XYZ file of C-alpha atoms in Angstrom:
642
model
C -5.954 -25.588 18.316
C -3.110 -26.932 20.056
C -1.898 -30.166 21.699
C -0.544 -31.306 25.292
C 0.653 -34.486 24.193
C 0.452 -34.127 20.272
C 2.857 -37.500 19.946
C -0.841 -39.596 20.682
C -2.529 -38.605 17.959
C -0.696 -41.114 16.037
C -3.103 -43.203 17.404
C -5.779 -42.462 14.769
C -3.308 -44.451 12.378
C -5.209 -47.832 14.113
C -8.328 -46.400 13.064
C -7.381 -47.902 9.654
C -7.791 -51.399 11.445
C -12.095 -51.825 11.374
C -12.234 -50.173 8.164
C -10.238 -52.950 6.803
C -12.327 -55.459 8.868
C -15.562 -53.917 7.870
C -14.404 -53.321 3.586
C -13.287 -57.024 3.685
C -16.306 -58.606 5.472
C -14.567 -61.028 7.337
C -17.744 -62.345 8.901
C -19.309 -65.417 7.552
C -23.471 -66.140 7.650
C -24.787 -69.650 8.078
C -27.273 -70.784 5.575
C -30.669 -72.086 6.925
C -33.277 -74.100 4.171
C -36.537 -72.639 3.559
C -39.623 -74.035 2.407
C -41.512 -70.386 0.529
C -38.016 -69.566 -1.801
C -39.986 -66.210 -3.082
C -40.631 -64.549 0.125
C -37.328 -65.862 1.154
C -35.470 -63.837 -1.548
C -37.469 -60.987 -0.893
C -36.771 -61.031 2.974
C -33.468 -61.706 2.483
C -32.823 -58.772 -0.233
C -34.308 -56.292 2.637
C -32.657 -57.948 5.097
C -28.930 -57.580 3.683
C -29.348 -53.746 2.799
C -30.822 -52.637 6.350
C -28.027 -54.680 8.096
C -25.449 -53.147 5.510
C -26.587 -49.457 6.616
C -26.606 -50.459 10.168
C -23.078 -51.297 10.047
C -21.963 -48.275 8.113
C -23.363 -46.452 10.749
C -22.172 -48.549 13.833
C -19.082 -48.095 11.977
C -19.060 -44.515 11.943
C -20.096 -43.990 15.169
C -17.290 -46.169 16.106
C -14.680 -44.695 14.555
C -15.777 -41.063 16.141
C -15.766 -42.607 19.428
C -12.302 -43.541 19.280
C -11.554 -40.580 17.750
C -12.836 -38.224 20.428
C -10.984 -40.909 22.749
C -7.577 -40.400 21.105
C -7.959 -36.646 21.261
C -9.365 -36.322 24.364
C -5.827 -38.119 25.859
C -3.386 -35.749 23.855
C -5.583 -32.430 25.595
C -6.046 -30.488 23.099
C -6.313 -26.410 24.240
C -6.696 -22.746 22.322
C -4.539 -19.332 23.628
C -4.524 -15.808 21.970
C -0.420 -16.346 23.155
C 2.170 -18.221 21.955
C 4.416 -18.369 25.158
C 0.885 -20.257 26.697
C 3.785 -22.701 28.557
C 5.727 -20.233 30.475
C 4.973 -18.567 33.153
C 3.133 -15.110 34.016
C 4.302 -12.426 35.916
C 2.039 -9.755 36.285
C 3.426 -6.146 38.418
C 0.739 -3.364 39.310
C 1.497 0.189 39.999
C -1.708 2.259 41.116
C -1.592 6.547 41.671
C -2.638 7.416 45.229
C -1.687 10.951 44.289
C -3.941 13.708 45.197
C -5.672 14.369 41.790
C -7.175 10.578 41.752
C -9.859 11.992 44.905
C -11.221 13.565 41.669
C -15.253 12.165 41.261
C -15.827 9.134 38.289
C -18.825 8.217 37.405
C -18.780 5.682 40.640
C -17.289 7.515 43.784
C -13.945 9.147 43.221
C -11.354 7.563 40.780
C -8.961 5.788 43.333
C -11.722 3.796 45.022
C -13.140 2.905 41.497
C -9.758 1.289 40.698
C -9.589 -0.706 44.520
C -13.059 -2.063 43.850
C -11.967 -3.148 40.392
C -9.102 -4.494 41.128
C -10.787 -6.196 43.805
C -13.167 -7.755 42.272
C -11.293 -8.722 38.675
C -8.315 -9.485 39.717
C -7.959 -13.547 40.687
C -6.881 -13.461 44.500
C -4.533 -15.734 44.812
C -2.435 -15.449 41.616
C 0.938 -13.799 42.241
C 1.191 -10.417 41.551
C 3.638 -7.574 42.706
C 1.543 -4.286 43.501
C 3.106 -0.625 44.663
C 1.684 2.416 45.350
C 3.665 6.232 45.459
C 4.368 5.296 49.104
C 4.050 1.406 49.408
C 5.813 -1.728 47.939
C 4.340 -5.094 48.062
C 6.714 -7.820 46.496
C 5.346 -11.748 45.150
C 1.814 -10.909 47.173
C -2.059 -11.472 46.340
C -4.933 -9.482 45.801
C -6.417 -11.712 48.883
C -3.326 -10.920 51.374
C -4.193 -7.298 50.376
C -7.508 -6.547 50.620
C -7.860 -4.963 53.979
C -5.036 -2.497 52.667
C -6.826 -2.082 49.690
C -9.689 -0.807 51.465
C -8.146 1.416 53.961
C -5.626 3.140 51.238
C -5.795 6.698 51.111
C -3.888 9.428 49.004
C -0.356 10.097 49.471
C 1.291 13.773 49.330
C 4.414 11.284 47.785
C 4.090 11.552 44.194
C 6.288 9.367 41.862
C 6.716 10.947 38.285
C 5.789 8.321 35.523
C 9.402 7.393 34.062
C 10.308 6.769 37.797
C 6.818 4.040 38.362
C 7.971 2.249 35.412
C 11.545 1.936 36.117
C 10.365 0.728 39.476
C 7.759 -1.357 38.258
C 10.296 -3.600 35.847
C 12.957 -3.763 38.390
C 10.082 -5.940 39.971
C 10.427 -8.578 37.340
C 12.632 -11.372 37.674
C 15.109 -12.517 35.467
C 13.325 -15.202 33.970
C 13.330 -14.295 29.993
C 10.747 -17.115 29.218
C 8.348 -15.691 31.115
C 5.765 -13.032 30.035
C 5.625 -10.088 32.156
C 2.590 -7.201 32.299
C 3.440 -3.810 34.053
C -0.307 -2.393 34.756
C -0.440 1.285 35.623
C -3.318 2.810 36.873
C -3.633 6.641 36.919
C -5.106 9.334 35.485
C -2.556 10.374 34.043
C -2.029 13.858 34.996
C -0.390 16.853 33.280
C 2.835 17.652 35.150
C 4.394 20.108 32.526
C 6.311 17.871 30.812
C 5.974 15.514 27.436
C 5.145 12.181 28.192
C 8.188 10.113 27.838
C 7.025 6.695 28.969
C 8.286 4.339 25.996
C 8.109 0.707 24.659
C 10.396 -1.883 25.905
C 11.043 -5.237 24.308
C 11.456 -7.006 28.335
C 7.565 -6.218 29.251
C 4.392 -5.198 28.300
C 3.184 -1.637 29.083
C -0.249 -1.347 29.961
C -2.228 1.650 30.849
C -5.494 2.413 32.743
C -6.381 5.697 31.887
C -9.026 6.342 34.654
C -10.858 9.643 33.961
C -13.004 12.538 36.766
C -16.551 13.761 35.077
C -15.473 17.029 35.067
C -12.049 18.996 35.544
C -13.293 21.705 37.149
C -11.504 23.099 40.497
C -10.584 25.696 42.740
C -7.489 26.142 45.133
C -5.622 28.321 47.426
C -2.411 28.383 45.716
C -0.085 30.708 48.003
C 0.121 32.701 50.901
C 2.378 35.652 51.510
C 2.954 39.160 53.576
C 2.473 42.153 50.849
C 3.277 44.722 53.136
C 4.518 45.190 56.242
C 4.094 48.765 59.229
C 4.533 49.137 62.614
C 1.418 47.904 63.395
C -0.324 45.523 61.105
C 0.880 43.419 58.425
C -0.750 42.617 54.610
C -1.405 39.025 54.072
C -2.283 38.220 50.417
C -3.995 35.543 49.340
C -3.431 34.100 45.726
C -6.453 31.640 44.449
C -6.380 29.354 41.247
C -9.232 28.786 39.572
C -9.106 26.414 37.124
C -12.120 26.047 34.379
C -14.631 26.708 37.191
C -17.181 28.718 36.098
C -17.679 30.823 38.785
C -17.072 34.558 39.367
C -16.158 34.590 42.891
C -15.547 32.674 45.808
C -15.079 33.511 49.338
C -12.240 32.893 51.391
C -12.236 32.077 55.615
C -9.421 33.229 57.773
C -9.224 31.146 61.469
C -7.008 31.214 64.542
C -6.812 27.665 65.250
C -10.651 27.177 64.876
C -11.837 30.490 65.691
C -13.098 32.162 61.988
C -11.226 35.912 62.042
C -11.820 36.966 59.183
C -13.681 36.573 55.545
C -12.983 37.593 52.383
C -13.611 36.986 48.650
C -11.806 36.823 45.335
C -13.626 38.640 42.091
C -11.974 36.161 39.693
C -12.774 38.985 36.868
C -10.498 41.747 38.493
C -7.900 39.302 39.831
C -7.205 36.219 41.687
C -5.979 37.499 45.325
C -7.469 38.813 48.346
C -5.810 40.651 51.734
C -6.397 40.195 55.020
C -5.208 42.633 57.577
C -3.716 41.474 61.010
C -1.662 42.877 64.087
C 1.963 42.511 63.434
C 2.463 41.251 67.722
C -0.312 38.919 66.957
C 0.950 35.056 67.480
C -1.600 33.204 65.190
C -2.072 29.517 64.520
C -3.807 30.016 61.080
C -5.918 28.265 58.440
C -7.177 29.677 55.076
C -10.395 27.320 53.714
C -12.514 27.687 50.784
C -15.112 25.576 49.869
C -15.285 23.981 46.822
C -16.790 20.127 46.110
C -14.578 19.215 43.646
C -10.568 18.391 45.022
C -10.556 18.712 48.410
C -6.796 18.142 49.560
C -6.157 22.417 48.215
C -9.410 24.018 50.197
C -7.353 24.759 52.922
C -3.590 26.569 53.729
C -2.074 26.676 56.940
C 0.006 29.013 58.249
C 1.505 30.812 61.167
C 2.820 34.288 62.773
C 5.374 33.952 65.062
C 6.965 35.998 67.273
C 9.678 37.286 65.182
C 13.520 36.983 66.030
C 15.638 39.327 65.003
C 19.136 38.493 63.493
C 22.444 39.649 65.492
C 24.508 41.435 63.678
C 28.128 42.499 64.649
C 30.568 44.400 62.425
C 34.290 44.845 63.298
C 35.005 48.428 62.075
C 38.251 50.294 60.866
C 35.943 51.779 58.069
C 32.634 53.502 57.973
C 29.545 51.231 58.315
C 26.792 53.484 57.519
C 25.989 51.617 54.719
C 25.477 48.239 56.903
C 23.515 50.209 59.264
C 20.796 51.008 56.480
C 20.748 47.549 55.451
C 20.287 45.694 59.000
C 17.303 47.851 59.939
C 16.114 47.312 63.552
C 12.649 45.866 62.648
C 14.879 42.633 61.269
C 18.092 43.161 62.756
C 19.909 43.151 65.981
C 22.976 45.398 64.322
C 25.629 46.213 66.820
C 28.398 48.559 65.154
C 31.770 47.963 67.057
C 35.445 49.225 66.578
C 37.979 47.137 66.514
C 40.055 48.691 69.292
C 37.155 48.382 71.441
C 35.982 45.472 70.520
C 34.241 42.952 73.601
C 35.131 39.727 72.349
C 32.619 37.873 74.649
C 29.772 38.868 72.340
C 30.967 37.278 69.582
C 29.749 34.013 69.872
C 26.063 35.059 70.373
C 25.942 36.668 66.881
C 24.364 35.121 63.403
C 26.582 37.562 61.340
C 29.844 38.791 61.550
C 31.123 41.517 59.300
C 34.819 42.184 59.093
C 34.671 45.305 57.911
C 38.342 46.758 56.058
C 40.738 45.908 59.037
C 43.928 47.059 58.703
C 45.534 44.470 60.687
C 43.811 41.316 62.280
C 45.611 39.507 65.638
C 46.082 36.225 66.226
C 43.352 36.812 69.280
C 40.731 37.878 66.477
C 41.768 35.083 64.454
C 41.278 32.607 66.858
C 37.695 33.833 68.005
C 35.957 33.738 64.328
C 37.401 30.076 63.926
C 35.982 29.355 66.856
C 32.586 30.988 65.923
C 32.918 29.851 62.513
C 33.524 26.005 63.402
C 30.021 26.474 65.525
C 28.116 27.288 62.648
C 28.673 31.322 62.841
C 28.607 32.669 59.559
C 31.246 35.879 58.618
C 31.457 38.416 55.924
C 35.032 39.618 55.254
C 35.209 43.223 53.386
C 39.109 43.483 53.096
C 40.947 46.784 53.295
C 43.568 48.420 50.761
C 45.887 48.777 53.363
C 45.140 45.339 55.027
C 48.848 43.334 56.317
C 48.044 40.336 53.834
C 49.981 37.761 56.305
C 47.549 38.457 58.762
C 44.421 38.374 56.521
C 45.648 35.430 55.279
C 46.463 33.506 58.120
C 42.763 34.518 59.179
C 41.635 32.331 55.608
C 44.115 29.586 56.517
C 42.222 28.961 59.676
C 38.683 29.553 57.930
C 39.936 26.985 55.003
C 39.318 29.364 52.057
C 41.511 30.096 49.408
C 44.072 32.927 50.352
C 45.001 36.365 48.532
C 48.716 36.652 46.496
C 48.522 40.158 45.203
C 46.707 43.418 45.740
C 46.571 44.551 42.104
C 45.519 48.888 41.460
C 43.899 48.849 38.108
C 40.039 49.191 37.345
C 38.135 46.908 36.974
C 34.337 46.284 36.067
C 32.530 43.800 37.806
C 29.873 42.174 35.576
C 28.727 38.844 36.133
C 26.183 37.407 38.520
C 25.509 34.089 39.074
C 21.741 34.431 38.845
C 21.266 30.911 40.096
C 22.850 31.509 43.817
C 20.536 31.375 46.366
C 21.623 35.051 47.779
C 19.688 36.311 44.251
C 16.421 34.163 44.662
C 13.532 35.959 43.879
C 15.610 38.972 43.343
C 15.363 39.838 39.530
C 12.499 38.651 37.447
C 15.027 37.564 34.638
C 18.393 37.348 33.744
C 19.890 41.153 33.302
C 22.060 42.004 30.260
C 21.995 45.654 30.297
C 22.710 45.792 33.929
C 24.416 48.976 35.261
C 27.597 47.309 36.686
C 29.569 48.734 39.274
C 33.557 48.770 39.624
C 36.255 49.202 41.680
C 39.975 50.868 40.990
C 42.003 48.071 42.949
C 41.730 44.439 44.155
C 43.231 41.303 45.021
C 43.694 38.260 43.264
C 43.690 34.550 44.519
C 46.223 31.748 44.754
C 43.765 29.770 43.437
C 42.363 29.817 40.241
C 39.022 28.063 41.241
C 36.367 30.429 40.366
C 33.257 27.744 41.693
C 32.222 29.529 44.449
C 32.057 32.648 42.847
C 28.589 34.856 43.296
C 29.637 38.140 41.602
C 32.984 37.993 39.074
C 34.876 40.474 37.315
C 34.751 40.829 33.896
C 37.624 38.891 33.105
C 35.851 36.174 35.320
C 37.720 36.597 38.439
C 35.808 36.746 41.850
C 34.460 39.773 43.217
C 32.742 38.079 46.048
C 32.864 34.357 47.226
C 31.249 31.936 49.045
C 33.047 29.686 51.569
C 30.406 27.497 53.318
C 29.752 30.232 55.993
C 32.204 32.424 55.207
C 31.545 35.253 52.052
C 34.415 37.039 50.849
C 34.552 39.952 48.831
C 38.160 40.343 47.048
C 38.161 44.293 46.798
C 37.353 47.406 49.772
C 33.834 48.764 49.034
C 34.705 52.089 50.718
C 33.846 55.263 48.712
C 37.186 55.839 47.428
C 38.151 51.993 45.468
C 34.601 51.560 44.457
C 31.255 52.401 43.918
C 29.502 49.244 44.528
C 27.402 50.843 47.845
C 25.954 52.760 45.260
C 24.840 50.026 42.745
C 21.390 48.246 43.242
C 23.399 45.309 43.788
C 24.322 45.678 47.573
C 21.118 45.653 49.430
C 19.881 42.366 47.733
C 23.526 40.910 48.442
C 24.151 41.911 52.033
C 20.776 42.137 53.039
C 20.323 38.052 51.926
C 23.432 37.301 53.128
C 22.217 38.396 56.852
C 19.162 36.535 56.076
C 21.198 33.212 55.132
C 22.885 33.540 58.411
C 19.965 32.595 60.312
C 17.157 30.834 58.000
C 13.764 31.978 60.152
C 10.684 30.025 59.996
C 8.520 30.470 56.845
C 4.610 31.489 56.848
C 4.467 27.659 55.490
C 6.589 24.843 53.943
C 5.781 22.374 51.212
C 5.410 18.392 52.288
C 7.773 16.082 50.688
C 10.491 18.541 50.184
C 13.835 19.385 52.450
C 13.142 22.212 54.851
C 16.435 23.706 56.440
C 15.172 25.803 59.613
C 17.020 27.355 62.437
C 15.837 27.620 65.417
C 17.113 30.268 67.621
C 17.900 29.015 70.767
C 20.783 28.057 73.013
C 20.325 24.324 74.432
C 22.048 22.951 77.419
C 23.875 19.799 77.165
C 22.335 16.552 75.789
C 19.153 18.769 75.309
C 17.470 18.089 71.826
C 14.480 19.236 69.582
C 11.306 17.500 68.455
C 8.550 17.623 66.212
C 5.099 17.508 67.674
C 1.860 16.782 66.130
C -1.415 15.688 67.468
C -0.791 12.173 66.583
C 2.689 11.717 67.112
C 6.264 13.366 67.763
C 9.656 12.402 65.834
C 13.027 13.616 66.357
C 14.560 15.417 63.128
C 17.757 15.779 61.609
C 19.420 18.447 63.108
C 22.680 20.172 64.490
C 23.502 22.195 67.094
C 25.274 25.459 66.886
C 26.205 27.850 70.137
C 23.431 30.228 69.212
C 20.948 27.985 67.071
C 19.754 24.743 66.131
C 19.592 23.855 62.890
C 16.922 20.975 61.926
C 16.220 19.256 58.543
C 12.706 18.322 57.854
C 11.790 15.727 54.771
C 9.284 12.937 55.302
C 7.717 14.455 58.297
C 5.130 15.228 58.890
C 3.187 13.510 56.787
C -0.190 15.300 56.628
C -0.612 18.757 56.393
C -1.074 20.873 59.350
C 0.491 22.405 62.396
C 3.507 21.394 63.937
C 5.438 22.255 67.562
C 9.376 22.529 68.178
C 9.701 21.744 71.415
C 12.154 21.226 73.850
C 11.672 19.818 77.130
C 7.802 19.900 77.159
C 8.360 24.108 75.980
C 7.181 24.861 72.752
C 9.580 27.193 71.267
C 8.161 27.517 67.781
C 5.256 26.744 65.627
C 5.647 25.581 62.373
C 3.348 24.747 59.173
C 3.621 22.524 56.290
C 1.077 22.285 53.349
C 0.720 19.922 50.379
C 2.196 20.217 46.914
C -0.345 22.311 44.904
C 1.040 20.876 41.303
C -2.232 18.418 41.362
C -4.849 21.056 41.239
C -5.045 21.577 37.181
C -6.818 18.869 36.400
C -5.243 18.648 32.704
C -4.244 15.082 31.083
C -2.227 13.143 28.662
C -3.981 11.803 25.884
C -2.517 8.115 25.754
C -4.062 7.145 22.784
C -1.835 8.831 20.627
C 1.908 7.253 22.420
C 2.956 4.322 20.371
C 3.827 0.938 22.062
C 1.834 0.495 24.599
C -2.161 -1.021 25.348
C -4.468 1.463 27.310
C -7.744 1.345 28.429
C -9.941 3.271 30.428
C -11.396 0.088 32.925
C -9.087 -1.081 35.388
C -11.081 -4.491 35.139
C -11.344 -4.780 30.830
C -7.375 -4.389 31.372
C -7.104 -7.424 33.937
C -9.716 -9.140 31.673
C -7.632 -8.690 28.622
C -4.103 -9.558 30.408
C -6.180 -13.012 31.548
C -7.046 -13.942 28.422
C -4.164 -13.381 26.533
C -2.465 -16.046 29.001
C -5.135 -18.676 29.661
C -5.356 -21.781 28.428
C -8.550 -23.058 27.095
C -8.637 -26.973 27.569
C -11.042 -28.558 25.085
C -10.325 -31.911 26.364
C -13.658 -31.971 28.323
C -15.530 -31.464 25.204
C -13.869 -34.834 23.259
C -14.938 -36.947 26.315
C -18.475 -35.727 26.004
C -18.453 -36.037 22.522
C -17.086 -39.441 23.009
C -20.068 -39.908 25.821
C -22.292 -39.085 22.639
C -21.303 -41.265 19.953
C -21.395 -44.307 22.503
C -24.366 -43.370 23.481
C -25.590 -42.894 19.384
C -24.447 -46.676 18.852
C -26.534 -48.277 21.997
C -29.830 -46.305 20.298
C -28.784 -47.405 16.486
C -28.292 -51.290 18.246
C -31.333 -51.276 20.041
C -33.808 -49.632 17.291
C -32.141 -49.816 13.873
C -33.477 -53.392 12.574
């Protein structure tokens, strides 16, 4: 027990005083004659040792009167904390990710933790409360509640080192103060240790909210298998995770018009194909049904109309090669000599290979910087018997690193820098006993910077570079210098690079990440693209190039479904976005294990505890009834004590 104003309790030094009075007897009696001096002694005998209890006992009562007084004005209290004078700061962080629609024991484990917090938490004590997609600064539960109510789950998902470093930048600067980060979640399995650690500033504090079962099924990706002139394989991967089930059927629909079923035999695998029309436009949706998470029962998708890529190589040397490559169910190849060359259909291209000119004018030069400077992208395949000024005056303009020398020795080229996006989803892993082609001359650089490098020699010098738009190999791939048309490495490599130059829409992207899509088009002046949903239409990020339009895509849209690109009121594409599927595994950390910090598994035994451990239990109340007792005591022993 503890004291407000411990300096009065020096006040139960006067006590001292009526013991004194009483020990000393300081009151006098008057004598009074009597005729019967027997009964007299006897009366007086009983009389002096009831009166000499009564006052032992006024005196008692007395004393715990004032007592109970003196303690009652220095307010006494108990706390479980011994910073129970400074202040409390209290910051909440509650998961709105997909996996907390997973059913508790009382509705679904995100509208367990609103209700709790709801109902424990006291609604007009400060707080600071945040959410993946929401931040609420020095609020109440009370100025909250009718967001409370109507929050849903957010595709946004903030990893658990980032909710923590967010949740103590919330705390002032105050070091007296005690300060509670609460973090409600179930605590999902992302792939990765849990790394959330004690810190000396705040107090960690976990609600550990847990789903009766973790059973769950989900379309995880969707994807064309195979691909004739008439129809096209669609292949459907499922996950099924712990469900005990040993298949489940899958729904194909054109907008909301059902095409198609299927089902998956979890025991012989986990896909299923669908056959469609390859000139089909479709607006599609895969569903499933399945009770358990619901935000990965369905996958949306489309078929477009499909452009085809413009392709125009500048020829001194044979293209055959090139022509394989750019096939015409992809490509729009057009194969073109440089003495006849049309220069007016350069700028309505997506690729441009220079293919081993001898000599290149200042007329050429001048078009691909041009082209190049409106987002045109160009492949340069230099010739042995090139005029280096003019080649290099060509790389001046395209601001790339120039050649010095053309060197005639052989070379092996041997490294591949796996990680470029030309090689995604190209080799399963990192090759070591690759066959690696070569070539029997080459030039060298001026520069020595070897960064943008995607294939090298094998003294580490670049066999072909990247320049923004602009790839560069640094040797002639004819049949004579080299035998790189014959290595498995050029179809991946020239057949991505055409892809690169203009990115197509996808069957589907993924919410919450950066989309980069072109859109092939030509728009007149102060024409621009939107994004159109049912519910609303935004404006993206995007840049316009003399054949495309290039648009950026992040935090819209929010919801899964399908989008329009239009322009003008005309719909020129349709595009589809999908959630994050990294929630479906319903796997969790076990908390109980991870030192330095206090978890529970009740949102409202948490708030409870944090309460407790900073209240203040006055007991002052209870010294002013006991002092309402004793007074009370001494009237009764007065009255009926004789």
């Amino acid at each position: 027990m503890q004291f407000k104003y411990p300096e009065l309790l020096y006040a139960l030094f006067l006590l001292i005083i009526p013991i004194i009075v009483h020990l000393f007897q300081l009151r006098r009696f008057e004598k009074v004659p009597f005729t019967n001096v027997q009964f007299l002694k006897n009366v007086t005998l009983q009389t002096r040792k009831s009166s000499q209890i009564k006052k032992w006992l006024i005196l008692i009562t007395r004393l715990l009167l004032l007592t109970a007084i003196i303690i009652a004005f220095a307010q006494p209290f108990i706390t479980k904390s011994n910073n129970f004078n400074s202040s409390t700061e209290t910051v909440i962080y509650l998961d709105n990710s997909f996996s907390m629609d997973a059913k508790g024991k009382n509705g679904t484990l995100l509208n367990t933790a609103v209700q709790d917090l709801l109902e424990t938490v006291p609604e007009n004590d400060p707080i600071t409360f945040f959410t993946n997609n929401s931040y609420h600064p020095n609020t109440t539960i009370k100025a909250l509640r009718n967001e409370l109510i109507r929050l849903k789950t957010s595709s946004n998902q903030l990893t658990y080192e980032a909710a923590v470093l967010k949740g103590k930048k919330a705390f002032s600067n105050d070091k007296s103060s005690t300060k509670n980060l609460v973090m409600i979640s179930d605590f999902q399995e992302k792939g990765t240790p849990f790394n959330l650690k004690a810190d000396s500033t705040f107090h960690l504090n976990t609600v550990q909210l847990e789903p009766v079962n973790t059973r769950n099924v989900s379309i995880d990706s969707a994807y064309i298998s195979k691909r004739d002139v008439e129809n096209i394989e669609l292949t459907i991967a499922l996950n099924n995770h712990n469900q005990n089930i040993s298949n489940q059927s899958v729904s194909l629909f054109n907008n909301d018009n059902l095409l198609a079923k299927n089902s998956v035999a979890f025991e012989e695998g986990n896909t299923a194909i669908f056959t469609l029309p390859i000139n089909q436009e479709i607006d599609a949706k895969l569903v499933i049904d399945d009770p358990n998470l619901l935000y990965d029962n369905t996958l949306y998708f489309n078929l477009n109309q499909q452009d085809k890529i413009k392709v125009l190589s500048i020829n001194e040397e044979d293209d055959a090669f090139l022509g394989k490559i750019f096939t015409d169910d992809e490509y729009e190849y057009t194969s073109s000599l440089f003495k006849s060359l049309d220069y007016n259909i350069i700028e309505d291209q997506n690729l441009i290979v220079i293919n081993e000119l001898k000599d290149i004018p200042m007329s050429l030069t001048t078009a691909l910087k041009a082209y190049n400077d409106n987002g045109g992208n160009i492949l340069i395949i230099p010739s042995g018997k090139t005029n280096l000024n003019t080649l290099n005056q060509l790389f001046t303009n395209l601001k790339i690193d120039s050649f010095s020398d053309f060197i005639e020795s052989e070379k092996n080229i041997t490294n591949i820098n796996f990680d470029h996006p030309l090689f995604t989803n190209v080799f399963d892993k990192k090759v070591s006993n690759f066959q690696y082609p070569k070539t029997n001359s080459y030039f060298t650089l001026q520069s020595a910077n070897t960064t943008s490098a995607i294939l090298k020699f094998e003294d580490g010098s670049p066999f072909l570079s990247q320049y923004g738009h602009v790839f560069v190999f640094s040797a002639p791939l004819n049949d004579d210098n080299s035998n790189f048309k014959n290595s498995p490495l050029i179809v991946p490599v020239i057949y991505n690079i055409g892809k690169q130059s203009l990115k197509l829409p996808q069957l589907y992207y993924t919410l919450g990440k950066e989309n980069t899509i072109d859109i092939n088009t030509r728009l007149q002046q102060d024409d621009i693209l939107s994004l159109k949903s049912d519910e609303q239409s935004i404006i993206p990020l995007q840049q316009t190039f003399m054949n495309k339009v290039e648009m950026k895509t992040n935090e819209f849209p929010e919801t899964a479904g399908i989008i329009s690109v239009v322009n003008n009121d005309k719909t020129l594409k349709k595009l589809s976005f999908n959630y994050d599927r990294s929630e479906s595994q319903l796997t969790y950390y076990n908390l109980s294990s991870v030192d330095g910090i206090t978890s529970s598994n009740s949102v409202s035994s948490m708030i409870n505890d944090i309460k407790s451990a900073s209240n203040v239990n006055e007991l002052w109340k209870w010294f002013v009834i006991f002092a309402v007792a004793f007074l009370i005591i001494e009237m009764l022993i007065l009255k009926f004590l004789k």
